[in-house]
Short mmCIF file of C-alpha atoms and ligand atoms in Angstrom, two decimals:
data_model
loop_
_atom_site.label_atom_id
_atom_site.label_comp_id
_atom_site.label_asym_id
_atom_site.label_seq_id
_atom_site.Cartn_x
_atom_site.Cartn_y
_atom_site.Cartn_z
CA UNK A 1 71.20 157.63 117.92
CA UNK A 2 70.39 160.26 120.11
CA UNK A 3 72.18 160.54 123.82
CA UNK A 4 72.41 162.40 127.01
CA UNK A 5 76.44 162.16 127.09
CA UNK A 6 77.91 165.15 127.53
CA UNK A 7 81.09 165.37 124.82
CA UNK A 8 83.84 167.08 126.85
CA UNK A 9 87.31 167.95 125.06
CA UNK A 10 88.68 170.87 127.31
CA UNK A 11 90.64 169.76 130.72
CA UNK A 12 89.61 173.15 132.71
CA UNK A 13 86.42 172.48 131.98
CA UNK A 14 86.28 168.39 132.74
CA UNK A 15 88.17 169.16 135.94
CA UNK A 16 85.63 171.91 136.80
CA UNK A 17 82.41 169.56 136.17
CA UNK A 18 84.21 166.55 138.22
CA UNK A 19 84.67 168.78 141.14
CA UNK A 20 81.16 170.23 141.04
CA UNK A 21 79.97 166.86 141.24
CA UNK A 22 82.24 166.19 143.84
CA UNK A 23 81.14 169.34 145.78
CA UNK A 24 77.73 168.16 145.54
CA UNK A 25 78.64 164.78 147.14
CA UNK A 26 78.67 162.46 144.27
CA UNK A 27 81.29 159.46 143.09
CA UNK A 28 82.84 159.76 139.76
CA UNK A 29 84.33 156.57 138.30
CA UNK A 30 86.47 157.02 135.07
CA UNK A 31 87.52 154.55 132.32
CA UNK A 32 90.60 155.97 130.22
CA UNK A 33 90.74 154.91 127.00
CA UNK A 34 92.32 155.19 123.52
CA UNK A 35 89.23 154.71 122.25
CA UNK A 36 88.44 151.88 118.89
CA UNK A 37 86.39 150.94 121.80
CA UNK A 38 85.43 146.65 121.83
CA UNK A 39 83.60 144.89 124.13
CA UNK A 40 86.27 144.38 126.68
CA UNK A 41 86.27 148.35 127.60
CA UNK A 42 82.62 148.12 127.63
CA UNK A 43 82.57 145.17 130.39
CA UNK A 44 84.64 148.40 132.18
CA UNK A 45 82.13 150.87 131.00
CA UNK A 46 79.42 148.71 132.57
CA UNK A 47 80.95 148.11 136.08
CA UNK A 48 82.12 151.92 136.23
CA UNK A 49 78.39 152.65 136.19
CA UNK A 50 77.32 150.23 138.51
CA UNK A 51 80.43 151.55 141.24
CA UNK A 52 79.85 155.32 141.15
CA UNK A 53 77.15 158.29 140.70
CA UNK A 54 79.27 159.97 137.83
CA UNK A 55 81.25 157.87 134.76
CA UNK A 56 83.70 159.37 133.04
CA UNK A 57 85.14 157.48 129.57
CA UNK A 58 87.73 159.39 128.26
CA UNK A 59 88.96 158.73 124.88
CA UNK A 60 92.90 160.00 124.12
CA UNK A 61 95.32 158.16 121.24
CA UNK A 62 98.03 159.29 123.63
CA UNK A 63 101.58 159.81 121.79
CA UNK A 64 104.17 159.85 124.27
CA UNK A 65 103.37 155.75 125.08
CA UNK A 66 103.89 155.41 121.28
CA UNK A 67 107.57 155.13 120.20
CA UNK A 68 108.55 156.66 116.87
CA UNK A 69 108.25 153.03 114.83
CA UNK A 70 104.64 152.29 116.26
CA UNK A 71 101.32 152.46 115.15
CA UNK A 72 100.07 155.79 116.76
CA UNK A 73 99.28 156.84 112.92
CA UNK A 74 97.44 153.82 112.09
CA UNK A 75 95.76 153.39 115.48
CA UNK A 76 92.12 152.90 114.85
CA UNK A 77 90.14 156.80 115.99
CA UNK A 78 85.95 156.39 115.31
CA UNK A 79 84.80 158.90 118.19
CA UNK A 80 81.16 158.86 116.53
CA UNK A 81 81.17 154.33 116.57
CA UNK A 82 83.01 155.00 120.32
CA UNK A 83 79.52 157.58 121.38
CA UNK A 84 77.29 155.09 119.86
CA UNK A 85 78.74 151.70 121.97
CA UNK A 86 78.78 153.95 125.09
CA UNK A 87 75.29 155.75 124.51
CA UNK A 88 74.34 152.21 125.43
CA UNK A 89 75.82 152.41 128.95
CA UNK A 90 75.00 155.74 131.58
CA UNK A 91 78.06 157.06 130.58
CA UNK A 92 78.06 160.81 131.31
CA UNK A 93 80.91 162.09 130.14
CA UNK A 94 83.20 161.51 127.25
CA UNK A 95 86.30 163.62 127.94
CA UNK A 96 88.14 163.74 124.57
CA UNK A 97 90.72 166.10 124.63
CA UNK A 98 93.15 167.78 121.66
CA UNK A 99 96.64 166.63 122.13
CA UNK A 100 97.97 170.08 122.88
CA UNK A 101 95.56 170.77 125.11
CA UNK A 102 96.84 167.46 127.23
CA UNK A 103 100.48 168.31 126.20
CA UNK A 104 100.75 172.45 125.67
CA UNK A 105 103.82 173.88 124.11
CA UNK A 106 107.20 173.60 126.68
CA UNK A 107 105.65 170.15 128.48
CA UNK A 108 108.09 168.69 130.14
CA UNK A 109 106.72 166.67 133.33
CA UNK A 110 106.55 162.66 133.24
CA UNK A 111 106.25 159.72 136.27
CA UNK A 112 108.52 156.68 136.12
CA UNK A 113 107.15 153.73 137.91
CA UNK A 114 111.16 152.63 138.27
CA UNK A 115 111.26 148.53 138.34
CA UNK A 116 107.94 147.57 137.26
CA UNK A 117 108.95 149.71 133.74
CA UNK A 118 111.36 147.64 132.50
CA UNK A 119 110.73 144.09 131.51
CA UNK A 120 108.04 142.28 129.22
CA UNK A 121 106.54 145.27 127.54
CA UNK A 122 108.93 147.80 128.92
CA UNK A 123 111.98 146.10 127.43
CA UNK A 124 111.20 146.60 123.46
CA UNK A 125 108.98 149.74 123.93
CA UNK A 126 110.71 152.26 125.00
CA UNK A 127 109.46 155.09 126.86
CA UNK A 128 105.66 153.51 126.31
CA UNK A 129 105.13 153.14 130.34
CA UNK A 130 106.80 156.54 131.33
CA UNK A 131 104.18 158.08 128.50
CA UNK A 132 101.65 156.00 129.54
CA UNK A 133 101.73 156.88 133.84
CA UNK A 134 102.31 160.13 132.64
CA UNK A 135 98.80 160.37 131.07
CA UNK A 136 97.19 158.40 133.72
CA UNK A 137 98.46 160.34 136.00
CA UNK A 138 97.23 163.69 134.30
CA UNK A 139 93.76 162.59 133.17
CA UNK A 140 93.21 160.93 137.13
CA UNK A 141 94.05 164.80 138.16
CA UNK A 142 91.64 166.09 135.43
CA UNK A 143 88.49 163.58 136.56
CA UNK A 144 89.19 163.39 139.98
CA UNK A 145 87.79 160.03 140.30
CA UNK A 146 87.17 157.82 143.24
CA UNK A 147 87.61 154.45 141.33
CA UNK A 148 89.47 154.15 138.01
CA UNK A 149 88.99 150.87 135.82
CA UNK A 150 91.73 149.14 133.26
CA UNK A 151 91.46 145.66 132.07
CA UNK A 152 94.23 142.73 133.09
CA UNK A 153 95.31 141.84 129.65
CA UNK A 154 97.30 145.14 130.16
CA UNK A 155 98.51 143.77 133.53
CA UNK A 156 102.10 144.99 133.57
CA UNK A 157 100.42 148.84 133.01
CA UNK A 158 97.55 147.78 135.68
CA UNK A 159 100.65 147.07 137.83
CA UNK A 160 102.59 149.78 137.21
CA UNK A 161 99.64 151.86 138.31
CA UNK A 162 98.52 150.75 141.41
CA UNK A 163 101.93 151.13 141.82
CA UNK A 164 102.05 155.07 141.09
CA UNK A 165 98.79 155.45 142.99
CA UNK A 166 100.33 154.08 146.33
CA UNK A 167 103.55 155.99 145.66
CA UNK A 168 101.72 159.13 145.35
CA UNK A 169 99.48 159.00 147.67
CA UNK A 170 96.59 159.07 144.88
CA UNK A 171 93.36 159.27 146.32
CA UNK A 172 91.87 156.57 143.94
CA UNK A 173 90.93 152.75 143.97
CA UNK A 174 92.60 151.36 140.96
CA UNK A 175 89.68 148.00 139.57
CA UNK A 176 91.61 145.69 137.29
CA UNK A 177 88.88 143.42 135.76
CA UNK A 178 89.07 140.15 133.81
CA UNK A 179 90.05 139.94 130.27
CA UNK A 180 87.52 139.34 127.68
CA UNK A 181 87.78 137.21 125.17
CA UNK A 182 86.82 136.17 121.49
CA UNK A 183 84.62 132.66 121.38
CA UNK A 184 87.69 131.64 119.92
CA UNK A 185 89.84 132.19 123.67
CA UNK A 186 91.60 135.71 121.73
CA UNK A 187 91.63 138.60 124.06
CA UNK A 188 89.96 141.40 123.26
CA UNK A 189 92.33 144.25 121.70
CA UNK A 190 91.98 147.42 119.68
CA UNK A 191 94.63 146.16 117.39
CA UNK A 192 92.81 142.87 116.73
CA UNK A 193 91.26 144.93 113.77
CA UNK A 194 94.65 144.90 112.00
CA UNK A 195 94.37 140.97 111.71
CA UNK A 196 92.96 139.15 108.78
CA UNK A 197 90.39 136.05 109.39
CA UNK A 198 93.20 133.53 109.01
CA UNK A 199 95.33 135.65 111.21
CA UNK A 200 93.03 135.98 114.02
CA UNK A 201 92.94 132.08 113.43
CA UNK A 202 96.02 131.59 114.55
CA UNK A 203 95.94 134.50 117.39
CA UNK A 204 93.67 132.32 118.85
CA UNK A 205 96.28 130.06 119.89
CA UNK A 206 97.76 132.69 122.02
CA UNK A 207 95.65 132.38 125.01
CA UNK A 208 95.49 128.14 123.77
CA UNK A 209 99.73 128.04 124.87
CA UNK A 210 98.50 129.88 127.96
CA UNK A 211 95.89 127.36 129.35
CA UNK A 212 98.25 124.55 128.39
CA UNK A 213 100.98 125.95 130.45
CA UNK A 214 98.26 126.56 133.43
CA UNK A 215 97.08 123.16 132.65
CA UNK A 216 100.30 121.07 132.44
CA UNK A 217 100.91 123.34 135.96
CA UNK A 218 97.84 121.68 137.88
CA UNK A 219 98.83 118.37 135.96
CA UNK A 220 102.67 118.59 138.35
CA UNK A 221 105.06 120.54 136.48
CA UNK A 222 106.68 123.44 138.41
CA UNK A 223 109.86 123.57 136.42
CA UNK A 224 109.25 127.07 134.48
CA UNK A 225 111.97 126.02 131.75
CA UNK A 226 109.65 122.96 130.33
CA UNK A 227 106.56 124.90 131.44
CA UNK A 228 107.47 127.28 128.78
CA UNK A 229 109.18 125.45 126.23
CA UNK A 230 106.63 123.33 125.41
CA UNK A 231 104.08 126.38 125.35
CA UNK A 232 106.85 127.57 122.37
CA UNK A 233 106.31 123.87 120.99
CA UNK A 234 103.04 124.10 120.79
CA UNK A 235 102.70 127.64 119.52
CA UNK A 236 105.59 126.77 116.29
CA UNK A 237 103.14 123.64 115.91
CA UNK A 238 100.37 126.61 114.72
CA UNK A 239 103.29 129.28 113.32
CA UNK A 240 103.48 131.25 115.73
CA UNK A 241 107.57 132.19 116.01
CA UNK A 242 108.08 135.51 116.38
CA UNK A 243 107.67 135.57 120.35
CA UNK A 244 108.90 138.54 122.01
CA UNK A 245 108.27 137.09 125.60
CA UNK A 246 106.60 134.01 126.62
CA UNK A 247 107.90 133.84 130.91
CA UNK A 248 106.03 133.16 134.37
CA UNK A 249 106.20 136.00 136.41
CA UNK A 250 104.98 136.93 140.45
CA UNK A 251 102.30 138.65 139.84
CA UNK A 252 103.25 141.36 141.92
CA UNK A 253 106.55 142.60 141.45
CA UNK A 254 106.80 140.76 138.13
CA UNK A 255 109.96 139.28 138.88
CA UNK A 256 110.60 136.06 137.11
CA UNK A 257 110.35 132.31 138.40
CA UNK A 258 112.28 129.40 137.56
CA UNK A 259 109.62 127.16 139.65
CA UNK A 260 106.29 128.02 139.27
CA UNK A 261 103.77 128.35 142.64
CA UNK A 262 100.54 128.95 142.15
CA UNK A 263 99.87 132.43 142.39
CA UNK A 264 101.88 132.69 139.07
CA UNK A 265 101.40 134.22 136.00
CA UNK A 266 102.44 133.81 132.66
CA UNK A 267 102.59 136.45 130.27
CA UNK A 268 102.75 136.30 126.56
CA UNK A 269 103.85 139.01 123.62
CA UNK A 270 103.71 138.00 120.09
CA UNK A 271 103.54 139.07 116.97
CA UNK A 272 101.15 138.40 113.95
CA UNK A 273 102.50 139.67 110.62
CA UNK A 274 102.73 143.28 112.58
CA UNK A 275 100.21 142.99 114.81
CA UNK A 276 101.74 142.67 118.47
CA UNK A 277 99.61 141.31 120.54
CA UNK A 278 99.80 140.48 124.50
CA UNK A 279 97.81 138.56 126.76
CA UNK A 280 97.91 136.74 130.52
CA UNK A 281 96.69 133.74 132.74
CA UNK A 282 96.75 133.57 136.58
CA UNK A 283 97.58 129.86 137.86
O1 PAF B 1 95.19 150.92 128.06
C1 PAF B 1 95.03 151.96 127.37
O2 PAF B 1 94.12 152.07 126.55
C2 PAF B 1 96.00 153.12 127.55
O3 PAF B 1 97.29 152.68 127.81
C3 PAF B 1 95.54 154.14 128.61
C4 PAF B 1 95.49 153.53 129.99
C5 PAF B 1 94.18 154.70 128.24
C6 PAF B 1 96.53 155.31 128.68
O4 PAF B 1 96.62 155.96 127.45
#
């Protein structure tokens, strides 16, 4: 398929293009990406086109949000599949960069977003949100954007970056945008390609414990204890054991509740075989 995208993989020369454009008075918008792209970044994709004059989709298997044990080996790379998806979009720029180029010999600079780090996600992968602001933070400074898109079934990272932004002083509007799903209710994820049919079966139930605690919510019950243990209930009913967090949160400082309101969310981590998979539902 042919297409007008530009393929950029050198920083110097993405940041000089982004600030030509901005010279010349036009909005960039920029979705970052580890690419294995589905069609949850392309609902991003689509809306970054529609917000600015300039998209940027930048595609980057990043390895400092990957601790030693994870999949950063086996994570799915198909730059020429990830060109053909977006040559369907006005995408203009794919900025693709080498790992040493991002991370040169003697790098030693990363952001901590302090409290919203450390639980769900941030308690049992170490380092991943330190290595993950870090690379926002370093790819927002390369593209210069004026709106930046992530999806909300990462919402602890969507958090913990619209928390960076405000702390420093980023001149960016962080869009978090709905999570798309599967027919079957599964969120879209790169790593759903690591599941078998059956599997995926029975990821499906995932986001299925997740209406039923929203649903026995609006039905009266506040108390987060029974919200959640029957979720567990339900999700043992389809073998699904090996929880790593199942927990309302507020859904802005992510503290936890023991009585739910209904600006709550609950947030889910499991894991299939040794697929971990996450996912999210606002009350
Ligand atoms: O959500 C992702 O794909 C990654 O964490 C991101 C934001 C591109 C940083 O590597």
């Amino acid at each position: 398929m042919t297409t007008n995208i530009k393929k950029v993989s050198n920083g110097n020369e993405m940041q000089t293009l982004s600030n030509s454009h901005i010279k010349n008075g036009k909005t960039i918008s920029f979705v970052p990406t580890m690419g294995a792209l589905h069609k949850g970044h392309l609902s991003l994709v689509q809306r970054a086109c529609e917000l600015a004059d300039i998209t940027v989709v930048s595609i980057f298997v990043n390895p400092t949000q990957f601790a030693p044990s994870e999949d950063f080996e086996k994570y799915t790379r198909d730059i020429e599949g990830d060109i053909e998806k977006l040559s369907e979009f006005d995408v203009n720029y794919i900025f693709c960069p080498e790992i040493n180029g991002i991370y040169p010999e003697g790098f030693q600079t990363f952001v901590e977003v302090d409290k919203l780090q450390k639980p769900l996600c941030g308690a049992s992968r170490e380092g991943h949100f330190k290595g993950v602001a870090t690379i926002v933070l370093k790819l927002l400074n390369i593209v210069k954007p004026s709106f930046a898109i992530f999806g909300e079934k990462d919402y602890q990272q969507l958090k913990i970056i619209q928390r960076m932004v405000l702390d420093l002083d980023l001149d960016v509007k962080i869009i978090g945008l709905p999570i798309f799903r599967e027919p079957s209710g599964l969120a879209m994820s790169s790593r759903n390609q690591y599941l078998s049919q059956n599997e995926k079966k029975r990821a499906s139930f995932i986001y299925k414990s997740l209406t039923k605690i929203k649903d026995d919510f609006s039905a009266g019950c506040a108390d987060v204890k029974e919200l959640v243990n029957n979720a567990k209930t339900f999700l043992s009913e389809a073998k699904i054991n090996d929880i790593e967090y199942l927990e309302i949160r507020d859904p802005e400082s992510l503290a936890l509740k023991s009585v739910a309101s209904k600006e709550d969310i609950a947030v889910i981590a499991v894991k299939i075989n040794k697929t971990r998979l996450i996912d999210n539902i606002k009350f």
